[in-house]
Coordinates of N, CA, C and O in Angstrom, one line a residue:
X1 N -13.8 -24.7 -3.6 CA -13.4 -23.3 -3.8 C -12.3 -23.0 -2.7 O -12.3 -23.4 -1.5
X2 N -11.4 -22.2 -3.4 CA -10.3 -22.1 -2.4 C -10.7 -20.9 -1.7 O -11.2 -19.9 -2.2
X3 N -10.2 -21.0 0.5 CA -10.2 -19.5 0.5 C -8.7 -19.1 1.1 O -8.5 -18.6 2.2
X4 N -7.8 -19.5 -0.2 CA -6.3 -18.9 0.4 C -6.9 -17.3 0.0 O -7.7 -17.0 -0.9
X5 N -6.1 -16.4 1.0 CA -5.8 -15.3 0.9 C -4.6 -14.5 0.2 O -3.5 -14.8 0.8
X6 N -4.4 -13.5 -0.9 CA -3.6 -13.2 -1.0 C -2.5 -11.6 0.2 O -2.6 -10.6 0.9
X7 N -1.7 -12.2 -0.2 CA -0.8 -11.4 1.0 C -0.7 -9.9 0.3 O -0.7 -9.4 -0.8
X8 N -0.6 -9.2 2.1 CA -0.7 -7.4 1.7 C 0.5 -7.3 2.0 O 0.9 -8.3 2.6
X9 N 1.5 -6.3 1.6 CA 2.8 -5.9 2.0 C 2.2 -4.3 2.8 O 1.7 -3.3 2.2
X10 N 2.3 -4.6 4.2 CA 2.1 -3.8 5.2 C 3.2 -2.8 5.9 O 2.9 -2.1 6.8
X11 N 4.9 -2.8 5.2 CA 5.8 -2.4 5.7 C 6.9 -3.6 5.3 O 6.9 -4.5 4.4
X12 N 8.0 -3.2 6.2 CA 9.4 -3.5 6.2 C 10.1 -3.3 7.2 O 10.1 -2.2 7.8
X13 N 10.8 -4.2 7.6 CA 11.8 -4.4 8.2 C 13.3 -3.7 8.3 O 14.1 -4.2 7.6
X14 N 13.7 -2.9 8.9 CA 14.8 -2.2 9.0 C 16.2 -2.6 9.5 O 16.4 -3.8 9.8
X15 N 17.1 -1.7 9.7 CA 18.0 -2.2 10.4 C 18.1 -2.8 11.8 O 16.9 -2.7 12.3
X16 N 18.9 -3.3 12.5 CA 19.0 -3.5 13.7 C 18.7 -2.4 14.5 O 18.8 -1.3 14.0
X17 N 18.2 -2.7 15.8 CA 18.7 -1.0 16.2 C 19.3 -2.1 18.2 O 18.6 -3.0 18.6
X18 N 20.2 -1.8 18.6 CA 20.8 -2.2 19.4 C 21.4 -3.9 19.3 O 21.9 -4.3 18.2
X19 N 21.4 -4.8 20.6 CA 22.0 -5.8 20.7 C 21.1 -6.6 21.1 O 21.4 -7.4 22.0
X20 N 20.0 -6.6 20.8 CA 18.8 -7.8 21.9 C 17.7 -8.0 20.7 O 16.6 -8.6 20.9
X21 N 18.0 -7.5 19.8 CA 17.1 -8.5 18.9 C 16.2 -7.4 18.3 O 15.7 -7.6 17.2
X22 N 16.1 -6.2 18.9 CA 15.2 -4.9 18.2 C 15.7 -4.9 16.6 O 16.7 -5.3 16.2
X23 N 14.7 -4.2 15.9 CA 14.4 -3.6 14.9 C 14.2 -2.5 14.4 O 13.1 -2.2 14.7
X24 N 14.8 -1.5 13.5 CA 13.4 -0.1 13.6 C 12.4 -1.0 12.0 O 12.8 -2.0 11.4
X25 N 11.4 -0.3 11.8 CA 10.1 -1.0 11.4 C 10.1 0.5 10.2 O 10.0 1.7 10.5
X26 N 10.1 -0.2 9.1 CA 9.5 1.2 7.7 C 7.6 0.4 8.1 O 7.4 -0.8 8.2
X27 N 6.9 1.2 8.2 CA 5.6 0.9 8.0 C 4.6 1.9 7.1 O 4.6 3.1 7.0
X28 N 3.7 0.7 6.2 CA 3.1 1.6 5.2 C 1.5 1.9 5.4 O 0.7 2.3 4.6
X29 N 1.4 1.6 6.4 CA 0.0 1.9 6.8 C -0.6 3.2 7.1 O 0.4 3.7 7.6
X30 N -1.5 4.0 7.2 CA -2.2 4.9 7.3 C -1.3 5.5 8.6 O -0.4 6.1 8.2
X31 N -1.3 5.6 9.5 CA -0.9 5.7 10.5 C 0.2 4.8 11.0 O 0.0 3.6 11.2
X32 N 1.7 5.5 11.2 CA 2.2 4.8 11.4 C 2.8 3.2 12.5 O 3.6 2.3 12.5
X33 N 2.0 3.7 13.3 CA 1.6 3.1 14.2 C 0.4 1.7 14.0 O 0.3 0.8 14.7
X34 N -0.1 2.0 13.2 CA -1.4 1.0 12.7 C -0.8 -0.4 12.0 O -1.5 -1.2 11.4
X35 N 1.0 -0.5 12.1 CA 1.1 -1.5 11.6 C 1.1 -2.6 12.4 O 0.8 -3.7 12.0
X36 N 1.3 -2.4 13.8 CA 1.1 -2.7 15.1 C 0.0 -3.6 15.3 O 0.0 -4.7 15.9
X37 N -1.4 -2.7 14.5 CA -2.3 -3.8 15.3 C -2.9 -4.6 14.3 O -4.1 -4.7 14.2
X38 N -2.0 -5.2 13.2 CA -2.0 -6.7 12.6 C -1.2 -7.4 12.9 O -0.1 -6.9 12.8
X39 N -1.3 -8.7 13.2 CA -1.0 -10.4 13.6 C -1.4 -11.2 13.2 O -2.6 -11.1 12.8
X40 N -0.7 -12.6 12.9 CA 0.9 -12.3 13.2 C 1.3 -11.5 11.7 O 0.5 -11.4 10.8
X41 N 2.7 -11.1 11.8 CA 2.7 -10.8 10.4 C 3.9 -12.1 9.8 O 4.4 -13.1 10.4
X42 N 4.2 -11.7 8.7 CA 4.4 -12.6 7.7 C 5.7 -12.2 6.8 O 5.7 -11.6 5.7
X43 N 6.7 -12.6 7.4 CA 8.1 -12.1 6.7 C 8.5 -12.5 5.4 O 7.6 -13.1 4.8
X44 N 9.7 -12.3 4.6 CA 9.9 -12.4 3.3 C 10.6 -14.2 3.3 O 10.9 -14.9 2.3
X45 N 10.8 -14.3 4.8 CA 11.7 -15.4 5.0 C 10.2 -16.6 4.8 O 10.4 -17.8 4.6
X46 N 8.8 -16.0 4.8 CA 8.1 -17.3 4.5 C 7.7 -17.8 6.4 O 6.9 -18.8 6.7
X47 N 8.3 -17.0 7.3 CA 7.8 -17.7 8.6 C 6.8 -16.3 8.9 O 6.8 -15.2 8.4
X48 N 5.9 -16.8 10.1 CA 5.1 -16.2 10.8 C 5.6 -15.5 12.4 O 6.3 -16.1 13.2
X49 N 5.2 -14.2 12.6 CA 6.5 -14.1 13.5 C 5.3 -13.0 14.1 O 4.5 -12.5 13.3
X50 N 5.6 -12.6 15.8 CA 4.6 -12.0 16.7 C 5.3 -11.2 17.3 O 6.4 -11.6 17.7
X51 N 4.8 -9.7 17.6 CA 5.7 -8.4 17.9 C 5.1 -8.9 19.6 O 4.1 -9.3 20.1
X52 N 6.6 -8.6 20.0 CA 6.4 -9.1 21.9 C 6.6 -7.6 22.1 O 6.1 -7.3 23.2
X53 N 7.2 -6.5 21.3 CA 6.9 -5.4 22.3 C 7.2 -4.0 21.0 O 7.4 -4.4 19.8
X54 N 7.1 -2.6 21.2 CA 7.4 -1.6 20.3 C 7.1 -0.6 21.0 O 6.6 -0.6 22.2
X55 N 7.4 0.4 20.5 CA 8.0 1.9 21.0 C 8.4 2.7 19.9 O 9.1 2.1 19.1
X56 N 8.0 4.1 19.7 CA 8.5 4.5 18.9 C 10.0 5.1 19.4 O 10.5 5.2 20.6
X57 N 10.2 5.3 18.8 CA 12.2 5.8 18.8 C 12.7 7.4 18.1 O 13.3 7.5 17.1
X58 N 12.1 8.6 18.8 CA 12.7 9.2 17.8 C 11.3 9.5 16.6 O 10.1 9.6 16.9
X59 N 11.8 9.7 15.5 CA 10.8 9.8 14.5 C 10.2 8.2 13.6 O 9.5 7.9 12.6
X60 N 11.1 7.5 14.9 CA 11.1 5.9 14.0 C 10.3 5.0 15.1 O 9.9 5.4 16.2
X61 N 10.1 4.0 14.7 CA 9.3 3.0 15.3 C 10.0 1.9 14.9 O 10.3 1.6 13.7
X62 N 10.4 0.8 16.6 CA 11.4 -0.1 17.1 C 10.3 -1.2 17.4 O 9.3 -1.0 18.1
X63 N 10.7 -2.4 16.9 CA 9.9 -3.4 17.4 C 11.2 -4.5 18.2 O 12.3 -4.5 17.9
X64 N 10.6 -5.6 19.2 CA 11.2 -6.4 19.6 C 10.1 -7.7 19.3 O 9.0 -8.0 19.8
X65 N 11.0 -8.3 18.1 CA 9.6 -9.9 17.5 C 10.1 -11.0 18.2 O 11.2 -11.4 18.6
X66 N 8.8 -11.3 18.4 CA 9.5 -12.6 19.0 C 10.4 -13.8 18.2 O 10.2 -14.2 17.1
X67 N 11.3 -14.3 18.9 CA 12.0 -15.2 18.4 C 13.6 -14.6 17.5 O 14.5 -15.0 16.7
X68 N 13.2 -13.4 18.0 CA 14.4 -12.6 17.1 C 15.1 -11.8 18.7 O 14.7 -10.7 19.0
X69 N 16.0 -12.4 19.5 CA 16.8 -12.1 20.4 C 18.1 -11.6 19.9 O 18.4 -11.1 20.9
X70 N 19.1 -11.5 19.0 CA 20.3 -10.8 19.2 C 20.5 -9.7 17.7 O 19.8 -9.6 16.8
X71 N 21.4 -9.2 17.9 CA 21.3 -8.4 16.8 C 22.0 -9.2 15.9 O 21.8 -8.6 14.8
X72 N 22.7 -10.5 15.6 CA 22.6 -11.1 14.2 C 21.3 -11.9 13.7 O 21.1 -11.9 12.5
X73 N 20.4 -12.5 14.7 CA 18.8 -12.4 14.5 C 18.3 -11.3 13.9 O 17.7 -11.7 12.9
X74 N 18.5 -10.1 14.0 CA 17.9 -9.2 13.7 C 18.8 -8.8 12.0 O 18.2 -8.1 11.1
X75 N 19.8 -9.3 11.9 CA 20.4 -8.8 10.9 C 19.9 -9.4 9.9 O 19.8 -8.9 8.7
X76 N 19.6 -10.8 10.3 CA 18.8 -12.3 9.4 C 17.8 -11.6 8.5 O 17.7 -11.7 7.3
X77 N 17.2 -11.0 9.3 CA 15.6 -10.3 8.8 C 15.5 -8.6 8.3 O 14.5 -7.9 8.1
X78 N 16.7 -8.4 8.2 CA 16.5 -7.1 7.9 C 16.3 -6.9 6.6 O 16.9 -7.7 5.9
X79 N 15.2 -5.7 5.8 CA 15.1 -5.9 4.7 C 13.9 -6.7 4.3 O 13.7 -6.8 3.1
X80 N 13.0 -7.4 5.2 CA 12.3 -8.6 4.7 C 11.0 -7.4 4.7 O 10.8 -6.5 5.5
X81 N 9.9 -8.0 3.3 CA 8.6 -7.1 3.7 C 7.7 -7.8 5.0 O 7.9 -8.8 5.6
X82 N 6.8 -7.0 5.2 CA 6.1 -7.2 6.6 C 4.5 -7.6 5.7 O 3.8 -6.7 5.3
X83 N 4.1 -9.0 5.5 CA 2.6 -8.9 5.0 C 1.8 -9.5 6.1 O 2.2 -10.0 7.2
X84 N 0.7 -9.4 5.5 CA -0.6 -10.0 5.9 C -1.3 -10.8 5.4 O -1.0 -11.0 4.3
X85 N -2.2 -11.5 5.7 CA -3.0 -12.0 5.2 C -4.7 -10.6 4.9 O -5.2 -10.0 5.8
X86 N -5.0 -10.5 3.4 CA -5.8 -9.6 3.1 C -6.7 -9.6 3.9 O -7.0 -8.6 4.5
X87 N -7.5 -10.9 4.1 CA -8.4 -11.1 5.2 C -8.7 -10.2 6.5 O -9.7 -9.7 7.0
X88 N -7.2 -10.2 6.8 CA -7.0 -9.4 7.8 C -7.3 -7.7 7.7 O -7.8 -7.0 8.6
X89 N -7.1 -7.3 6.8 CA -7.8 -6.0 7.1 C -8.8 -5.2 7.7 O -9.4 -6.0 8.5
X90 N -9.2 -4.4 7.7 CA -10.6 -4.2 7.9 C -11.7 -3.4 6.7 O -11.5 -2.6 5.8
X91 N -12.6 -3.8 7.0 CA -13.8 -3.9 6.0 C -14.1 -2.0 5.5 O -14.3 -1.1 6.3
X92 N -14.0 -1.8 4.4 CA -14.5 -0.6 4.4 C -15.6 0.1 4.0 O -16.5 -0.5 3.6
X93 N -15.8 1.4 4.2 CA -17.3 1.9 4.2 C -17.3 2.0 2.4 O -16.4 1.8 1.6
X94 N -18.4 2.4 2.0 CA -19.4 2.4 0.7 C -18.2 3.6 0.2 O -17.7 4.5 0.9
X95 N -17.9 3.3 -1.2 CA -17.1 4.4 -1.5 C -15.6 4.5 -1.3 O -15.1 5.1 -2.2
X96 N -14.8 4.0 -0.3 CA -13.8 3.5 -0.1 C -13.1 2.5 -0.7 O -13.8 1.5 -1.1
X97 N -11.8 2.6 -1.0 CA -10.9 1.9 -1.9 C -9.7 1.5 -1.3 O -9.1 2.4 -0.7
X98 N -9.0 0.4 -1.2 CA -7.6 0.2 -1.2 C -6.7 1.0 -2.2 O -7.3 1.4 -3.3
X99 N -5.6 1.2 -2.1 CA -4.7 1.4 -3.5 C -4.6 0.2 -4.7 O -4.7 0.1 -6.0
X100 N -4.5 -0.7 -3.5 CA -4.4 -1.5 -4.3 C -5.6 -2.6 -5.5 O -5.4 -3.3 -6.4
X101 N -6.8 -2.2 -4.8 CA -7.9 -2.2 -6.2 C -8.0 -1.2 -7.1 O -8.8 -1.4 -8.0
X102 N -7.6 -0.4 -7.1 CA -7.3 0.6 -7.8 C -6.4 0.4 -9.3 O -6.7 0.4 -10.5
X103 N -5.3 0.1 -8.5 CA -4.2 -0.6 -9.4 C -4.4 -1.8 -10.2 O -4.7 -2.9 -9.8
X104 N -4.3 -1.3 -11.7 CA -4.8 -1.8 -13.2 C -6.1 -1.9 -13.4 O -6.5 -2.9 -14.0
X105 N -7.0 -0.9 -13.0 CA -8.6 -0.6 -13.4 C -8.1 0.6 -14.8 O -7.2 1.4 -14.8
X106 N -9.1 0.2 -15.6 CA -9.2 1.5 -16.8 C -9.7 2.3 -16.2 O -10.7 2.2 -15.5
X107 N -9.0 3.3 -16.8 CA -9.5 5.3 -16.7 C -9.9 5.4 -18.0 O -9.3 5.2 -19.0
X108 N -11.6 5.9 -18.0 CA -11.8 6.5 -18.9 C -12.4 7.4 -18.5 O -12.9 7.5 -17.4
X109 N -12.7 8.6 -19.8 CA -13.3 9.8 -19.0 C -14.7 9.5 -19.4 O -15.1 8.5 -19.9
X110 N -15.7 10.7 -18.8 CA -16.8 10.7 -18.9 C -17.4 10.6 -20.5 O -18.4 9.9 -20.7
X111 N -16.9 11.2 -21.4 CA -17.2 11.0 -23.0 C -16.7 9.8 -23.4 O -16.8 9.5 -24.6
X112 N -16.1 9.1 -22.5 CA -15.7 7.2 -23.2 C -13.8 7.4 -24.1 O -13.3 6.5 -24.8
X113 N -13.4 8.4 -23.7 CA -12.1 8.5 -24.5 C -11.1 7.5 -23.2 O -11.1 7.6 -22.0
X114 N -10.5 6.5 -24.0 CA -10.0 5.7 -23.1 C -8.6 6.3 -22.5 O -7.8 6.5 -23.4
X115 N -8.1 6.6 -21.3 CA -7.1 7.2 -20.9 C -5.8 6.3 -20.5 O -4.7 6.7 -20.4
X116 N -6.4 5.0 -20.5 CA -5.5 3.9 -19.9 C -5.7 3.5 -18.6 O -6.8 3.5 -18.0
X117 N -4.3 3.2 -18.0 CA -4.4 1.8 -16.8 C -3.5 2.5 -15.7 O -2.5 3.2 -15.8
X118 N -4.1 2.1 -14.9 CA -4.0 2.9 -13.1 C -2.3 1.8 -12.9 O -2.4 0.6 -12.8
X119 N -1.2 2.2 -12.9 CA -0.3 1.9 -13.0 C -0.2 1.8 -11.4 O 0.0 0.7 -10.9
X120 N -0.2 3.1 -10.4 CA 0.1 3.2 -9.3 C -0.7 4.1 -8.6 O -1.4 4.7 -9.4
X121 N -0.8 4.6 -7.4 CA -1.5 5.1 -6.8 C -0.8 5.8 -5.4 O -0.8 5.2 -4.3
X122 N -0.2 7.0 -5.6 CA 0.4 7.6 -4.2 C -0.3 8.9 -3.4 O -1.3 9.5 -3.8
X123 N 0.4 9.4 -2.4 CA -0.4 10.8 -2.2 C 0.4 11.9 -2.2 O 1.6 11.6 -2.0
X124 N 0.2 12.7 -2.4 CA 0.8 13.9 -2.6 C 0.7 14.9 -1.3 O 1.5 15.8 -1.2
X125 N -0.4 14.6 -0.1 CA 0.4 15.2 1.2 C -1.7 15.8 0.4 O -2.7 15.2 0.7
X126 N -1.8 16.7 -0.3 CA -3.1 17.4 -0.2 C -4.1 16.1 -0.8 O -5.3 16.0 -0.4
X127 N -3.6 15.3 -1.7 CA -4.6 14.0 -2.0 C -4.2 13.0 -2.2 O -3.0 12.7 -1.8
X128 N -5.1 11.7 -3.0 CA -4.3 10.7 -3.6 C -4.2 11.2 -5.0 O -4.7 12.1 -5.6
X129 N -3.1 10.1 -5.6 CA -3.2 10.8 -7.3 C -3.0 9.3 -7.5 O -2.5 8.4 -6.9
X130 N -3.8 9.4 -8.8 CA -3.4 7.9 -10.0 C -2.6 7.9 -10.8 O -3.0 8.4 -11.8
X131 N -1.1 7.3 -11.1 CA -0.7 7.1 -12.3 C -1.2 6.3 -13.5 O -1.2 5.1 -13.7
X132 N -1.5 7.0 -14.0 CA -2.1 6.2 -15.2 C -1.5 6.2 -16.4 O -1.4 7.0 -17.2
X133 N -1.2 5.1 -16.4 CA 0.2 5.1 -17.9 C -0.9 4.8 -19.0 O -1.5 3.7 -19.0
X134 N -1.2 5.8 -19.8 CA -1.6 5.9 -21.3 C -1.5 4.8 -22.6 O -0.5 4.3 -22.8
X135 N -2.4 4.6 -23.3 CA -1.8 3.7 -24.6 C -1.0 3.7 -25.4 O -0.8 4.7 -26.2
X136 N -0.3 2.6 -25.5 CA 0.9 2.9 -27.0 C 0.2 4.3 -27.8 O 0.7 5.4 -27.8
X137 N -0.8 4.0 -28.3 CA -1.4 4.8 -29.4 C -2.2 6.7 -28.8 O -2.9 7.4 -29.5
X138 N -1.9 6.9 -27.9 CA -2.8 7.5 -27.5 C -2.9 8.8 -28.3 O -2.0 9.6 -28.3
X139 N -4.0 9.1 -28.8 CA -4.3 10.4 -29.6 C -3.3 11.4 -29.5 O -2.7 11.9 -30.5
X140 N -3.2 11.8 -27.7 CA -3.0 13.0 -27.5 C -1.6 12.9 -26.9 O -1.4 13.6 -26.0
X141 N -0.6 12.0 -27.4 CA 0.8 11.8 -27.5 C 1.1 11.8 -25.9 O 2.2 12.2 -25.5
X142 N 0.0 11.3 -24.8 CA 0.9 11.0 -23.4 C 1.4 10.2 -23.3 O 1.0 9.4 -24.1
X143 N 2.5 9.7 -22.6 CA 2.6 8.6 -22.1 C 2.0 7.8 -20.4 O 2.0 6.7 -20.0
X144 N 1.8 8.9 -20.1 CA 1.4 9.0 -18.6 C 0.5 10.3 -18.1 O 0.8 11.3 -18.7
X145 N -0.4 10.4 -17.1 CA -0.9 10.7 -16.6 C -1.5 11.2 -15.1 O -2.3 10.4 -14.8
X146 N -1.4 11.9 -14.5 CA -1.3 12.4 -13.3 C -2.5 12.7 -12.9 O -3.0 13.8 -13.2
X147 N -3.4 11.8 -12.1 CA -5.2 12.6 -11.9 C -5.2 12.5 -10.6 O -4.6 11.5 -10.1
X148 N -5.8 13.2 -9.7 CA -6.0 13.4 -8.7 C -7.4 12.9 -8.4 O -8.4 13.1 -9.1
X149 N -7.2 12.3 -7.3 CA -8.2 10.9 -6.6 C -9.3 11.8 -6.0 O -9.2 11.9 -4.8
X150 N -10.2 12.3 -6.5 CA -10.8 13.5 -6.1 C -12.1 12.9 -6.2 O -12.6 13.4 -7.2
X151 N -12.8 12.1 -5.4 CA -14.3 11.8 -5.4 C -15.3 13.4 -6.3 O -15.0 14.6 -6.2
X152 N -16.2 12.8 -6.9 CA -17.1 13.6 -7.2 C -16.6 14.7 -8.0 O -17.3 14.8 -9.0
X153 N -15.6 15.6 -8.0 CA -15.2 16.7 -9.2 C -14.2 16.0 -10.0 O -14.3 16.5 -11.1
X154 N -13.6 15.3 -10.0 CA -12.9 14.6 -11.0 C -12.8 13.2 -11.0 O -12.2 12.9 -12.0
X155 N -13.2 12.2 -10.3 CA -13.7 10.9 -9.9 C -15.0 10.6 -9.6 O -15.5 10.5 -8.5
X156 N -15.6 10.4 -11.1 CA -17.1 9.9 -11.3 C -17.5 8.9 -10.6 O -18.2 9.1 -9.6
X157 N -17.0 7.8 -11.0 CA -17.6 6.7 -10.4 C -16.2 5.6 -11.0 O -15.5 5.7 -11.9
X158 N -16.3 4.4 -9.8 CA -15.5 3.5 -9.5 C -16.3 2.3 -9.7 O -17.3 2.2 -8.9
X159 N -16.1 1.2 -10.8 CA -16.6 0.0 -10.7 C -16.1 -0.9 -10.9 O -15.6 -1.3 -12.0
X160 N -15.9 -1.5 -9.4 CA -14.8 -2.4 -9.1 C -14.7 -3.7 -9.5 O -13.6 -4.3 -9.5
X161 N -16.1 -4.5 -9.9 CA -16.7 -5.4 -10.6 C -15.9 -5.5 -12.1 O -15.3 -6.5 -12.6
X162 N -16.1 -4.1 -12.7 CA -16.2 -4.0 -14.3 C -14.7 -3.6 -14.2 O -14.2 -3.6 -15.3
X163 N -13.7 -3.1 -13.2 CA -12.8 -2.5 -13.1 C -12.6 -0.9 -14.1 O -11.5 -0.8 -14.7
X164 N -13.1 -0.4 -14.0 CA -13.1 1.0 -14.6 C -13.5 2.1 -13.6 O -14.5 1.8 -12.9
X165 N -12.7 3.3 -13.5 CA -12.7 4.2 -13.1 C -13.3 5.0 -13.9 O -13.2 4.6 -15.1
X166 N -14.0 5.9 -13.8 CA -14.8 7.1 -15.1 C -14.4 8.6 -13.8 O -14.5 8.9 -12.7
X167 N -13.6 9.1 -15.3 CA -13.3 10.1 -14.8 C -13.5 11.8 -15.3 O -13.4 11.9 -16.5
X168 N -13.7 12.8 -14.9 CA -14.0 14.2 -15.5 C -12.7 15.0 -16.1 O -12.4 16.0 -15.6
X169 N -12.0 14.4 -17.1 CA -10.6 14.4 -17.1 C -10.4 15.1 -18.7 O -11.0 14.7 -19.7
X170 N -9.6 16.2 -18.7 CA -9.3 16.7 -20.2 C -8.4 15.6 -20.7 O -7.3 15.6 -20.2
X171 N -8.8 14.6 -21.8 CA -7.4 13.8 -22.2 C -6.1 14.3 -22.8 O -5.1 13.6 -22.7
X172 N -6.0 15.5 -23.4 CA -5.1 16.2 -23.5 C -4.4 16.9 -22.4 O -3.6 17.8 -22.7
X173 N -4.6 16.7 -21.1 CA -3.6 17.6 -19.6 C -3.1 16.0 -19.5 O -2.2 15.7 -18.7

């Protein structure tokens, strides 16, 4: 049995920012700062690479990696995503979800009308929402769908096994 790990894309790599090898850092983690404390991370270039120092900058956050000393070093890598190994994560409580298991579970509602497939999953600043792109066929002429990730009033139950979401959802909104 294999236990390769598949890779998270944790962020991105930015422009240069000075002459000594800095970076500023796009990070997609909960806190922007939280991209920080995974190691090593894992560039687009395929190498493994270790933050020797960071600071935020401003409204941005500057890393100095190691092995990346000048600003055409830095230019090398600019643009590259930032993963992990999933492994690396941390474990979550009962009820808790990645986005990314989320993404391509069936939505159906609570009476079994099928809504379709969790396309994507973003937040809106007051929740998360599901895109859920709809069936070729769908009765009620959607093509897509907008539900808000709302445990318990609109988000029945999650079975991550069976991959289905059951949801309290008018299939016609």
């Amino acid at each position: 049995m294999s236990q390769a790990s598949e890779k998270v894309i944790i962020g991105k790599i930015g422009a240069p920012y000075g002459v000594k090898g800095w970076v500023k850092i796009n990070s997609y983690t909960d806190t922007p700062e939280g991209i920080f404390g995974y190691a090593p991370w894992q560039l687009g270039d395929g190498k493994e690479y270790q933050i020797d120092q960071w600071r935020p900058q401003g409204k941005n956050l500057v890393a100095k990696i190691e092995g990346i000393e000048s600003r055409d070093d830095a230019e090398r890598i600019k643009n590259l995503d930032v993963s992990i190994d999933e492994n690396q994560l941390p474990e979550l409580e009962e009820g808790e979800f990645y986005w990314r298991e989320l993404t391509g579970m069936q939505v159906v509602t609570t009476q079994g009308y099928d809504l379709g497939v969790v396309k994507d999953v973003f937040n809106t600043g007051a929740n998360d929402v599901l895109q859920v792109r709809a069936k070729v066929n769908d009765a009620f002429g959607q093509k897509e769908r907008l539900i808000p990730f709302e445990m318990d009033s609109v988000i029945k139950s999650v079975d991550k096994e069976g991959g289905v979401i059951t949801v309290d959802w008018d299939p016609g909104f």
